[in-house]
Coordinates of C-alpha atoms in Angstrom, one line a residue:
M1 CA 0.0 0.0 0.0
D2 CA 1.2 3.5 -0.7
Q3 CA 1.6 5.2 2.7
R4 CA 1.4 8.8 1.3
R5 CA -1.2 11.1 2.7
A6 CA -3.9 12.4 0.4
E7 CA -3.7 16.0 -0.7
P8 CA -6.0 18.1 1.6
D9 CA -9.4 18.8 -0.1
R10 CA -11.8 21.7 0.5
N11 CA -13.3 19.8 3.5
S12 CA -9.9 19.1 5.1
I13 CA -10.2 21.7 7.9
T14 CA -13.4 20.2 9.4
N15 CA -12.9 16.6 8.2
P16 CA -9.1 16.0 7.8
V17 CA -7.7 12.8 6.3
S18 CA -6.0 10.6 8.8
L19 CA -5.2 7.6 6.7
Y20 CA -4.6 7.2 2.9
G21 CA -3.8 4.1 0.9
E22 CA -4.3 2.3 -2.4
F23 CA -6.1 -1.0 -2.5
T24 CA -7.6 -3.4 -5.0
V25 CA -10.9 -5.1 -4.4
T26 CA -11.8 -8.7 -4.2
G27 CA -13.0 -10.0 -7.6
N28 CA -10.9 -7.5 -9.7
R29 CA -7.3 -7.2 -8.7
K30 CA -6.4 -5.1 -11.8
V31 CA -8.4 -2.0 -10.8
R32 CA -6.9 0.1 -8.0
Y33 CA -8.7 2.4 -5.5
A34 CA -7.5 5.3 -3.5
V35 CA -9.0 5.1 0.0
S36 CA -9.0 8.0 2.4
L37 CA -10.2 7.8 6.1
T38 CA -11.4 11.0 7.8
E39 CA -13.0 11.5 11.1
R40 CA -16.5 11.0 9.7
E41 CA -16.1 9.2 6.3
L42 CA -14.4 6.5 4.3
I43 CA -13.8 7.9 0.8
V44 CA -13.2 5.3 -2.0
Q45 CA -12.1 6.6 -5.4
R46 CA -11.3 4.5 -8.4
L47 CA -7.9 5.4 -9.9
T48 CA -8.9 6.2 -13.5
S49 CA -8.6 9.0 -16.1
T50 CA -12.4 9.6 -16.1
P51 CA -13.9 12.5 -14.1
V52 CA -13.6 12.1 -10.3
G53 CA -17.2 12.5 -9.5
R54 CA -18.3 9.3 -11.3
N55 CA -15.8 7.1 -9.4
K56 CA -16.0 8.4 -5.9
V57 CA -18.0 6.7 -3.2
V58 CA -18.3 8.3 0.3
L59 CA -19.2 5.9 3.1
N60 CA -20.5 7.6 6.3
L61 CA -18.9 6.1 9.4
K62 CA -22.1 6.6 11.3
D63 CA -23.5 3.7 9.3
C64 CA -20.6 1.4 10.1
V65 CA -21.2 -1.4 12.7
G66 CA -17.8 -3.1 12.4
C67 CA -14.6 -3.7 10.5
R68 CA -12.2 -6.6 10.5
S69 CA -8.8 -7.5 9.0
Y70 CA -7.7 -11.0 8.1
R71 CA -5.7 -13.3 5.8
E72 CA -7.2 -16.1 3.7
D73 CA -6.1 -19.7 4.1
D74 CA -4.0 -19.6 0.9
N75 CA -0.4 -19.5 2.1
A76 CA 0.8 -18.7 -1.4
D77 CA -1.1 -15.4 -1.3
P78 CA 0.7 -12.8 0.9
A79 CA -2.3 -10.4 0.7
A80 CA -4.3 -9.2 3.7
Y81 CA -8.0 -8.1 3.5
L82 CA -10.0 -5.4 5.1
T83 CA -13.8 -5.7 5.2
V84 CA -16.1 -2.8 6.4
Y85 CA -19.7 -3.6 7.3
L86 CA -22.2 -0.8 7.0
Y87 CA -26.0 -0.4 7.1
P88 CA -26.7 2.8 5.3
L89 CA -30.1 4.3 4.4
R90 CA -31.7 4.2 1.0
R91 CA -35.1 5.1 -0.4
R92 CA -37.7 2.3 -0.3
W93 CA -39.0 1.0 -3.6
V94 CA -42.7 0.5 -2.8
S95 CA -43.5 3.1 -0.1
S96 CA -42.0 6.5 0.9
G97 CA -39.2 7.0 3.4
L98 CA -35.9 5.4 4.0
S99 CA -34.8 2.0 5.3
R100 CA -31.4 0.4 6.1
Y101 CA -29.7 -2.2 4.1
R102 CA -26.6 -4.2 4.5
A103 CA -23.5 -3.1 2.5
E104 CA -20.1 -4.9 2.7
H105 CA -16.9 -3.4 1.2
C106 CA -13.9 -5.7 1.0
F107 CA -10.4 -4.3 0.1
R108 CA -7.2 -6.3 -0.7
L109 CA -3.8 -5.2 0.4
A110 CA -0.7 -6.8 -1.2
E111 CA 1.8 -4.0 -1.5
L112 CA 4.4 -5.8 0.7
Q113 CA 5.9 -9.3 0.2
D114 CA 5.7 -10.0 3.9
P115 CA 2.2 -11.4 4.7
R116 CA 2.6 -10.4 8.4
A117 CA 3.4 -6.8 7.4
N118 CA 0.3 -6.7 5.1
L119 CA -1.9 -8.0 7.9
E120 CA -0.5 -5.4 10.4
E121 CA -1.3 -2.6 8.0
A122 CA -4.8 -4.0 7.5
E123 CA -5.3 -4.2 11.2
K124 CA -4.2 -0.6 11.6
W125 CA -6.9 0.4 9.2
A126 CA -9.5 -1.7 10.8
R127 CA -8.7 -0.4 14.2
A128 CA -8.8 3.2 13.0
I129 CA -12.2 2.7 11.2
R130 CA -13.7 1.2 14.3
E131 CA -12.5 4.0 16.5
R132 CA -13.7 6.7 14.3
S133 CA -17.0 5.0 13.8
A134 CA -17.5 5.0 17.6
R135 CA -16.2 8.5 18.1
Q136 CA -19.3 10.3 16.8
Q137 CA -21.3 12.7 18.9
Y138 CA -24.4 11.0 20.1
L139 CA -26.8 13.7 21.0
R140 CA -30.5 12.9 20.5
D141 CA -33.4 15.1 21.7
G142 CA -31.1 17.0 24.0
V143 CA -29.8 13.8 25.8
L144 CA -26.2 12.7 25.3
M145 CA -26.2 8.9 25.5
S146 CA -23.5 6.7 27.1
E147 CA -21.9 3.8 25.4
L148 CA -21.8 0.1 26.1
S149 CA -18.4 -1.3 27.1
R150 CA -16.5 -3.0 24.3
P151 CA -16.4 -5.8 23.8
C152 CA -19.9 -6.1 25.0
R153 CA -21.1 -9.5 26.3
M154 CA -24.8 -10.0 25.6
M155 CA -27.3 -12.5 26.7
L156 CA -29.8 -12.8 23.8
L157 CA -33.1 -14.3 24.8
V158 CA -35.3 -15.6 21.9
N159 CA -38.9 -16.7 22.2
P160 CA -39.3 -19.2 19.2
Q161 CA -43.1 -19.1 19.6
S162 CA -43.6 -15.3 19.3
G163 CA -45.4 -13.6 16.4
K164 CA -45.6 -16.1 13.5
G165 CA -43.1 -18.4 15.2
Q166 CA -40.2 -17.2 13.1
A167 CA -38.1 -15.4 15.7
L168 CA -35.4 -18.0 15.6
T169 CA -35.3 -17.9 11.8
L170 CA -35.0 -14.1 11.8
Y171 CA -32.1 -14.4 14.3
N172 CA -30.3 -16.8 12.0
N173 CA -30.9 -14.8 8.9
H174 CA -30.1 -11.3 10.2
I175 CA -29.1 -10.8 13.8
Q176 CA -26.4 -13.4 14.2
R177 CA -24.5 -12.0 11.3
M178 CA -24.9 -8.4 12.4
L179 CA -23.6 -9.1 15.9
N180 CA -20.6 -11.0 14.5
E181 CA -19.9 -8.1 12.1
A182 CA -19.9 -5.7 15.1
G183 CA -17.6 -8.0 17.1
I184 CA -20.2 -8.5 19.8
P185 CA -20.0 -11.9 21.6
H186 CA -23.3 -13.1 22.7
T187 CA -24.9 -16.2 24.2
L188 CA -28.2 -17.4 22.7
V189 CA -30.9 -18.5 25.2
I190 CA -34.1 -20.0 23.7
T191 CA -37.0 -19.7 26.2
E192 CA -39.0 -22.8 26.7
R193 CA -42.1 -21.7 28.6
Q194 CA -43.9 -18.7 30.1
N195 CA -41.9 -16.9 32.8
H196 CA -38.7 -18.8 31.8
A197 CA -36.9 -15.5 31.2
R198 CA -38.3 -14.0 34.4
E199 CA -36.9 -16.9 36.4
L200 CA -33.6 -16.9 34.6
V201 CA -32.7 -13.2 35.1
R202 CA -34.0 -13.4 38.7
E203 CA -31.3 -16.0 39.5
A204 CA -28.6 -15.2 37.0
D205 CA -25.1 -13.9 37.8
L206 CA -25.4 -10.6 35.9
S207 CA -21.7 -9.8 36.3
Q208 CA -21.2 -12.2 33.3
W209 CA -23.2 -9.9 31.0
D210 CA -23.0 -6.3 29.9
A211 CA -26.5 -6.3 28.4
L212 CA -29.6 -8.4 28.1
V213 CA -31.3 -8.4 24.7
I214 CA -34.8 -9.8 24.0
M215 CA -35.8 -11.0 20.6
S216 CA -39.6 -11.5 20.8
G217 CA -42.7 -9.5 21.2
D218 CA -43.1 -7.1 24.2
G219 CA -44.2 -9.9 26.6
L220 CA -40.7 -11.3 27.0
L221 CA -39.2 -7.9 28.0
F222 CA -42.1 -7.6 30.5
E223 CA -40.8 -10.9 32.1
V224 CA -37.2 -9.7 32.1
I225 CA -37.9 -6.4 33.7
N226 CA -40.0 -7.9 36.5
G227 CA -37.5 -10.6 37.1
L228 CA -34.7 -8.0 37.5
L229 CA -36.8 -6.0 40.0
E230 CA -37.6 -9.1 42.0
R231 CA -33.9 -9.6 42.8
P232 CA -32.4 -8.6 46.2
D233 CA -29.9 -6.5 44.3
W234 CA -32.6 -4.9 42.1
E235 CA -31.0 -1.5 42.3
E236 CA -27.9 -2.7 40.5
A237 CA -29.7 -5.3 38.4
I238 CA -32.2 -2.8 36.8
R239 CA -29.2 -0.8 35.6
T240 CA -28.2 -3.6 33.2
P241 CA -28.7 -2.2 29.7
L242 CA -31.7 -3.8 27.9
G243 CA -32.1 -4.3 24.2
I244 CA -35.1 -5.3 22.1
L245 CA -35.3 -6.8 18.7
P246 CA -38.7 -7.2 17.0
G247 CA -39.7 -10.9 16.8
G248 CA -43.3 -10.8 17.8
S249 CA -46.6 -9.4 16.5
G250 CA -46.8 -6.2 18.5
N251 CA -43.2 -5.0 18.7
A252 CA -44.2 -1.7 20.2
L253 CA -41.0 -0.9 22.1
A254 CA -38.9 -1.8 19.0
A255 CA -41.0 0.6 16.9
S256 CA -40.7 3.3 19.6
I257 CA -36.9 2.9 19.6
H258 CA -36.8 3.2 15.8
H259 CA -39.0 6.3 16.0
Y260 CA -36.8 7.9 18.7
S261 CA -33.8 7.5 16.3
G262 CA -35.5 9.9 13.9
A263 CA -35.9 7.3 11.2
S264 CA -38.7 6.9 8.7
P265 CA -41.5 4.4 9.8
V266 CA -40.8 0.8 8.7
S267 CA -42.1 -2.6 9.7
S268 CA -41.4 -6.3 9.6
E269 CA -37.8 -7.2 8.6
E270 CA -36.9 -3.6 7.8
L271 CA -37.7 -2.8 11.4
L272 CA -35.6 -5.7 12.6
V273 CA -32.6 -4.5 10.6
S274 CA -33.0 -1.0 11.9
C275 CA -33.2 -2.2 15.5
G276 CA -30.3 -4.6 15.0
F277 CA -28.2 -1.7 13.7
L278 CA -29.1 0.5 16.7
L279 CA -28.2 -2.5 19.0
C280 CA -24.8 -2.8 17.3
K281 CA -24.1 0.9 17.8
G282 CA -24.5 0.2 21.6
L283 CA -25.7 3.6 22.8
V284 CA -27.6 3.6 26.1
S285 CA -30.3 6.0 27.3
R286 CA -32.7 6.0 30.2
M287 CA -36.2 4.4 30.2
D288 CA -39.2 5.1 32.4
L289 CA -40.9 2.2 34.3
V290 CA -44.3 2.4 35.8
S291 CA -45.2 0.7 39.0
I292 CA -48.6 -1.1 38.8
H293 CA -50.7 -2.0 41.9
L294 CA -53.6 -4.5 41.7
S295 CA -56.0 -5.5 44.4
S296 CA -54.5 -8.9 45.5
S297 CA -51.6 -9.6 43.0
P298 CA -48.0 -8.6 43.7
R299 CA -46.9 -5.2 42.3
L300 CA -45.8 -5.3 38.7
F301 CA -43.5 -3.0 36.6
S302 CA -44.5 -1.9 33.2
F303 CA -42.5 -0.3 30.4
L304 CA -45.2 0.2 27.7
S305 CA -48.8 0.5 28.6
L306 CA -51.8 0.0 30.8
A307 CA -55.1 -0.6 29.0
W308 CA -58.8 -1.2 29.8
G309 CA -61.8 -1.4 27.5
F310 CA -61.6 -1.5 23.8
V311 CA -57.8 -1.6 23.4
A312 CA -57.3 -4.4 26.0
D313 CA -60.1 -6.4 24.4
V314 CA -58.6 -6.1 20.9
D315 CA -55.2 -7.0 22.2
I316 CA -56.3 -10.3 23.9
E317 CA -59.2 -11.3 21.6
S318 CA -56.9 -11.0 18.5
E319 CA -54.6 -13.7 19.9
K320 CA -56.6 -16.2 17.7
Y321 CA -55.3 -14.3 14.6
R322 CA -51.6 -14.5 15.7
H323 CA -50.7 -16.4 12.6
V324 CA -51.2 -13.3 10.5
G325 CA -48.5 -11.3 12.5
A326 CA -49.0 -7.6 13.1
A327 CA -52.2 -7.6 11.0
R328 CA -53.9 -9.4 13.9
F329 CA -54.6 -6.1 15.6
T330 CA -56.3 -4.7 12.5
V331 CA -58.5 -7.8 12.3
G332 CA -59.3 -7.6 16.0
T333 CA -60.2 -3.9 15.8
L334 CA -62.7 -4.6 13.1
V335 CA -64.3 -7.5 14.9
R336 CA -64.6 -5.5 18.2
L337 CA -66.0 -2.4 16.3
A338 CA -68.9 -4.6 15.1
S339 CA -70.0 -5.0 18.7
L340 CA -68.8 -1.9 20.5
R341 CA -69.0 -2.1 24.3
V342 CA -69.3 0.5 27.0
Y343 CA -67.3 0.1 30.2
K344 CA -68.3 1.6 33.5
G345 CA -65.8 2.8 36.0
K346 CA -64.1 5.6 38.0
L347 CA -60.9 7.2 36.6
A348 CA -58.6 9.6 38.6
Y349 CA -55.1 10.9 38.1
L350 CA -52.4 13.2 39.4
P351 CA -51.6 15.8 36.7
A352 CA -48.0 16.4 35.6
T353 CA -47.5 20.1 36.0
E354 CA -44.9 22.2 34.2
D355 CA -43.2 22.9 37.5
Y356 CA -42.9 19.1 38.0
N357 CA -41.4 18.6 34.6
S358 CA -38.7 21.3 35.0
K359 CA -37.7 20.0 38.5
E360 CA -37.5 16.4 37.2
G361 CA -35.4 17.5 34.3
L362 CA -32.9 19.1 36.7
R363 CA -33.0 16.1 39.0
N364 CA -32.2 13.8 36.2
N365 CA -29.0 15.7 35.3
V366 CA -27.0 12.9 36.8
T367 CA -24.4 10.5 35.6
L368 CA -25.6 7.4 33.7
H369 CA -23.5 4.3 34.2
C370 CA -23.4 1.1 32.1
N371 CA -22.7 -1.8 34.5
N372 CA -20.0 0.4 36.0
Q373 CA -17.7 -0.6 33.1
A374 CA -15.7 1.9 31.1
S375 CA -15.9 1.8 27.3
S376 CA -12.7 1.5 25.5
L377 CA -14.1 3.7 22.7
G378 CA -15.7 6.4 24.7
P379 CA -16.7 7.7 28.2
A380 CA -18.3 5.2 30.5
S381 CA -20.8 7.7 31.6
V382 CA -22.1 11.1 30.5
L383 CA -24.5 13.7 31.7
C384 CA -28.2 13.3 30.8
R385 CA -29.7 16.6 29.9
P386 CA -33.3 17.6 29.7
S387 CA -35.0 16.9 26.4
R388 CA -35.8 19.6 24.0
D389 CA -39.3 18.1 23.8
S390 CA -39.8 18.3 27.6
P391 CA -43.6 18.0 28.0
C392 CA -44.8 21.6 28.5
E393 CA -48.4 21.3 27.3
N394 CA -49.7 19.0 30.0
T395 CA -53.2 18.5 28.8
F396 CA -54.8 18.1 25.4
H397 CA -58.6 18.0 25.4
N398 CA -60.8 18.0 22.3
S399 CA -63.5 19.0 24.8
C400 CA -63.1 21.4 27.7
H401 CA -61.2 20.1 30.6
S402 CA -63.5 21.7 33.2
N403 CA -66.5 19.8 31.8
N404 CA -64.8 16.4 32.1
S405 CA -63.0 16.3 35.4
L406 CA -63.3 17.5 38.9
K407 CA -60.7 18.3 41.5
V408 CA -61.0 16.2 44.6
R409 CA -62.0 18.3 47.6
R410 CA -59.3 18.6 50.3
T411 CA -59.8 16.2 53.2
E412 CA -58.1 15.6 56.5
S413 CA -56.2 12.6 55.0
T414 CA -52.4 12.5 55.6
P415 CA -50.0 13.3 52.8
S416 CA -49.4 10.7 50.1
R417 CA -47.1 8.0 51.4
S418 CA -45.6 4.9 49.9
A419 CA -47.8 1.9 49.5
T420 CA -44.8 -0.4 48.8
K421 CA -42.3 -0.1 51.6
S422 CA -42.0 -3.8 52.0
L423 CA -41.9 -4.7 48.3
P424 CA -38.8 -5.2 46.2
G425 CA -38.1 -2.4 43.8
P426 CA -38.3 1.4 44.3
P427 CA -40.9 2.7 46.7
D428 CA -44.0 4.6 45.3
S429 CA -44.2 8.0 46.9
L430 CA -47.5 9.1 45.2
L431 CA -49.8 6.1 45.8
L432 CA -52.0 5.3 48.8
P433 CA -53.3 1.8 49.3
L434 CA -56.2 1.0 46.9
D435 CA -58.7 0.8 49.7
Q436 CA -57.9 4.4 50.9
P437 CA -59.4 7.6 49.5
L438 CA -57.6 9.5 46.8
P439 CA -55.2 12.3 47.8
S440 CA -56.6 15.8 47.6
D441 CA -54.5 17.0 44.6
W442 CA -55.8 14.3 42.3
V443 CA -58.4 14.9 39.5
V444 CA -61.4 12.7 39.2
V445 CA -63.0 12.3 35.8
Q446 CA -66.7 13.0 36.0
E447 CA -67.8 10.6 33.3
E448 CA -68.2 7.0 34.4
D449 CA -69.0 5.5 30.9
F450 CA -65.9 4.8 28.8
V451 CA -65.1 3.0 25.5
L452 CA -61.4 2.8 26.4
M453 CA -58.7 3.9 28.8
L454 CA -55.1 3.7 27.6
A455 CA -52.0 4.8 29.6
M456 CA -48.8 5.0 27.4
Y457 CA -45.2 5.6 28.3
Q458 CA -43.6 4.9 24.9
S459 CA -44.6 6.4 21.5
H460 CA -46.0 3.2 19.9
L461 CA -48.6 0.7 20.8
A462 CA -47.7 -1.6 17.9
E463 CA -45.5 -1.3 14.8
D464 CA -48.2 0.7 13.0
L465 CA -49.8 2.5 15.9
M466 CA -48.2 5.7 17.2
A467 CA -50.5 6.1 20.2
A468 CA -48.4 8.7 22.0
P469 CA -46.5 10.7 19.3
G470 CA -45.0 13.1 21.9
A471 CA -43.6 10.5 24.2
T472 CA -39.9 9.8 24.7
A473 CA -38.3 6.9 26.6
A474 CA -37.7 8.9 29.7
D475 CA -40.0 12.0 29.8
G476 CA -41.2 11.1 33.3
V477 CA -44.9 11.1 32.5
I478 CA -47.7 8.8 31.7
H479 CA -49.6 9.7 28.6
L480 CA -53.2 9.1 29.5
F481 CA -56.0 8.7 26.9
Y482 CA -59.6 7.9 27.4
V483 CA -62.6 7.8 25.0
K484 CA -66.0 8.6 26.5
A485 CA -69.1 6.6 25.7
G486 CA -71.2 7.9 22.8
I487 CA -68.6 7.8 20.1
S488 CA -69.8 6.3 16.9
R489 CA -68.1 3.3 15.3
T490 CA -67.1 5.4 12.4
A491 CA -65.5 8.1 14.6
L492 CA -63.6 5.4 16.6
L493 CA -62.4 3.8 13.4
K494 CA -61.1 7.2 12.2
L495 CA -59.3 7.6 15.4
F496 CA -57.4 4.3 15.0
L497 CA -56.7 5.0 11.4
A498 CA -55.2 8.4 12.3
M499 CA -53.2 6.7 15.1
E500 CA -51.1 4.9 12.4
K501 CA -49.3 8.2 11.8
G502 CA -49.9 9.7 15.3
A503 CA -52.4 12.1 14.0
H504 CA -55.4 11.1 16.2
L505 CA -55.0 14.1 18.5
A506 CA -55.7 16.4 15.6
T507 CA -59.0 14.7 14.6
N508 CA -61.2 17.1 16.8
C509 CA -63.0 14.1 18.2
Q510 CA -65.1 15.4 21.0
H511 CA -65.0 12.0 22.9
L512 CA -61.2 11.8 23.1
V513 CA -59.4 13.2 26.1
Y514 CA -55.6 13.2 26.5
T515 CA -53.5 14.4 29.4
K516 CA -50.1 13.8 30.9
V517 CA -50.1 12.5 34.5
R518 CA -47.7 11.2 37.1
A519 CA -50.0 8.7 38.6
L520 CA -53.5 7.3 38.0
R521 CA -56.2 5.1 39.6
L522 CA -58.9 3.1 37.8
E523 CA -61.8 1.4 39.5
P524 CA -63.9 -0.7 37.1
Y525 CA -67.6 -1.0 38.0
S526 CA -68.4 -3.7 35.5
P527 CA -68.0 -7.2 37.0
K528 CA -66.2 -8.6 34.0
G529 CA -63.6 -7.2 31.7
I530 CA -60.0 -7.2 30.7
I531 CA -57.0 -5.1 31.9
T532 CA -53.7 -5.5 30.3
V533 CA -50.2 -4.4 31.3
D534 CA -47.7 -4.4 28.4
G535 CA -50.2 -6.6 26.5
E536 CA -50.3 -9.2 29.3
V537 CA -53.7 -9.9 31.0
V538 CA -53.6 -9.0 34.8
E539 CA -56.1 -9.3 37.6
Y540 CA -59.3 -7.5 36.8
G541 CA -60.3 -4.9 39.3
P542 CA -59.0 -1.7 40.8
V543 CA -55.6 -0.7 39.6
Q544 CA -53.3 2.2 40.1
A545 CA -49.9 3.3 38.6
E546 CA -47.0 5.6 39.2
V547 CA -44.2 6.5 36.9
H548 CA -40.5 6.1 37.9
R549 CA -38.4 8.3 35.7
G550 CA -35.4 6.8 34.0
L551 CA -35.3 3.7 36.2
A552 CA -34.1 1.3 33.5
R553 CA -31.4 1.5 30.9
L554 CA -32.3 1.0 27.2
I555 CA -30.0 0.3 24.3
S556 CA -31.5 2.7 21.8
G557 CA -28.9 3.7 19.2

C-alpha cells in the first residue's frame, strides 16, 4: 500500500484525512482504488482517467457497525484483507421513506511481500475505522447517551413461539451475522415456557453480562424487567442495559426505539434490521418504568402501557389471529367495532405540571453508568440533559377540561405515602393503598361510561400504531388517553386509522381526552372485563400506577 497522505481537499479543515492508501478489491485485482479515512467518512475513489465524481464513493462512518482484517487460508497469497460492514439508508421501492440495508466493502492489500506486514497494515486500518465510527457525537433530543463497554457480552433471549413463530429464523438470517460483524460476543438462550426468562434473570449472575437483549414481542421484555426487579440486588440489576429486537406481532417498544432515532417508519424485517443496527451501535439511554398495583396480586412493573376497555379487548381477543402477524390487531379492531361495548368505572389521576417537569429535568441531570464498566471507545458515563421536547403542554382535550373532570376536595387525610415499603423495587411516593381515598390533589373524571382507557409511556402501541407521538423513553410522565361513551363506530375507526401516523390528537374528536399524568387510579364497576399491562392480562379490578423516571437503561442507538 502507498503510505502517502492524500492532498487536503476543501473539506480538510473540518474533516481532515487521517489515513490514505491504495487497494484493490476482491474480484478484480487489476483496478486500484484510493481510500481515504477521515474522522467521519471513508472515501473510496477508483484510480482512472475519467472524471472524479463518477468514481467516488463516500461511506458515512455513522452507518458502520464493524470492520475486520484477516488473511485467507491460501499461504501462497501474501495479501491481507480489510472488510467494512455498513447499514446505510436508502429510499424504499414501494413506499415512501428510507430503510437500512446491508453493505459490505472488502479491500485487498498486497503491497508488501511479507504477509505479516500486510496484515499489520490492514489491522491498523480496521482499528482506525472502528475507533472513528464510535467517536461520533451522540446527542438525541437533548440527551447525550452513554456507550456500552467494548467488547460487550450480551445474553440474547429468543422466544421461538412469538409472532408467527419465526423469531429464531430471523435471528439466524439477520441478527447473528450483524452481531458477528460488530464484534459482539453473545450467548443465545431460547426460552421454553412462560416466565422462563423471568426466572432466569432473577437468579442469573449478571456480572457475566454487559447487556440483556430480547428478541420477541413485548411480553418477554415484561418478564425480564419484572425478574430483575424481584432480585435482592434490584437497584444494580435494573441498571443492566436492555435491548429489544422485534420478533413478535406487537413489537411496540422496537417501533418506539426506531421512532426515537428519527428514522422513517418501517415494519417487519426492515424494522428488525434497523433495531439490529441500533443495537450494534450500543448507545444507552434511560427508560421510564411504571409501578402497577392490583387488588391482590403482587406489584408489577410496566415499560409500555396499561389498557382497559376497547384496546385491551382487541389485544387479547386478537390472539386467535396471531398467525397473520402484526395484522392481527387490524382484524381484532374490526371485529370489536362490530359489537362496540361501554365500560363503567371511575378514573382519577395526578396531573403532571410544568413545575414538576422542570424539576424532574434538573433532578435527572445525573451520571448514567453502564454496568459500571468503562468503554474502550468512549466515556463510560455522561450527563443526561433535559430533552428539547420536555412536556410543557400538560393536557390536550378535544373538549373542555373543566367539563370532564373535577378536583377532589381537600380532606383531612395524611399526605401521600408509599404503598410499597416492604416490596422489592423502588418505593412509590404518590400512591396510597387502593382501599384508601384519593389524595386531595388528584383529579377525578366526572364521566363513568368509557369506551377505552389507555395509559402509554412509549410512542408506539404496535408497529403501525403511534399512540403517544409526543412520548420519549424517559420523559417522566404517563400519557393518558380515554374515550368517553357515545362515540360512533365510524369516529372510533377514524381515530385508530389516524393513530397509524400519530395524527389522532388532531381529529377534533369530542369524545377523546388526552392528558399527561404522574399517577392514576382506575376502579372498574363492570363485574367482568380485561385489563392488560404491556399486553399481558392481569387481575381484573381496581388498579393504580405511578411512573418512575429513568429507572431502567435502554439500548436505543
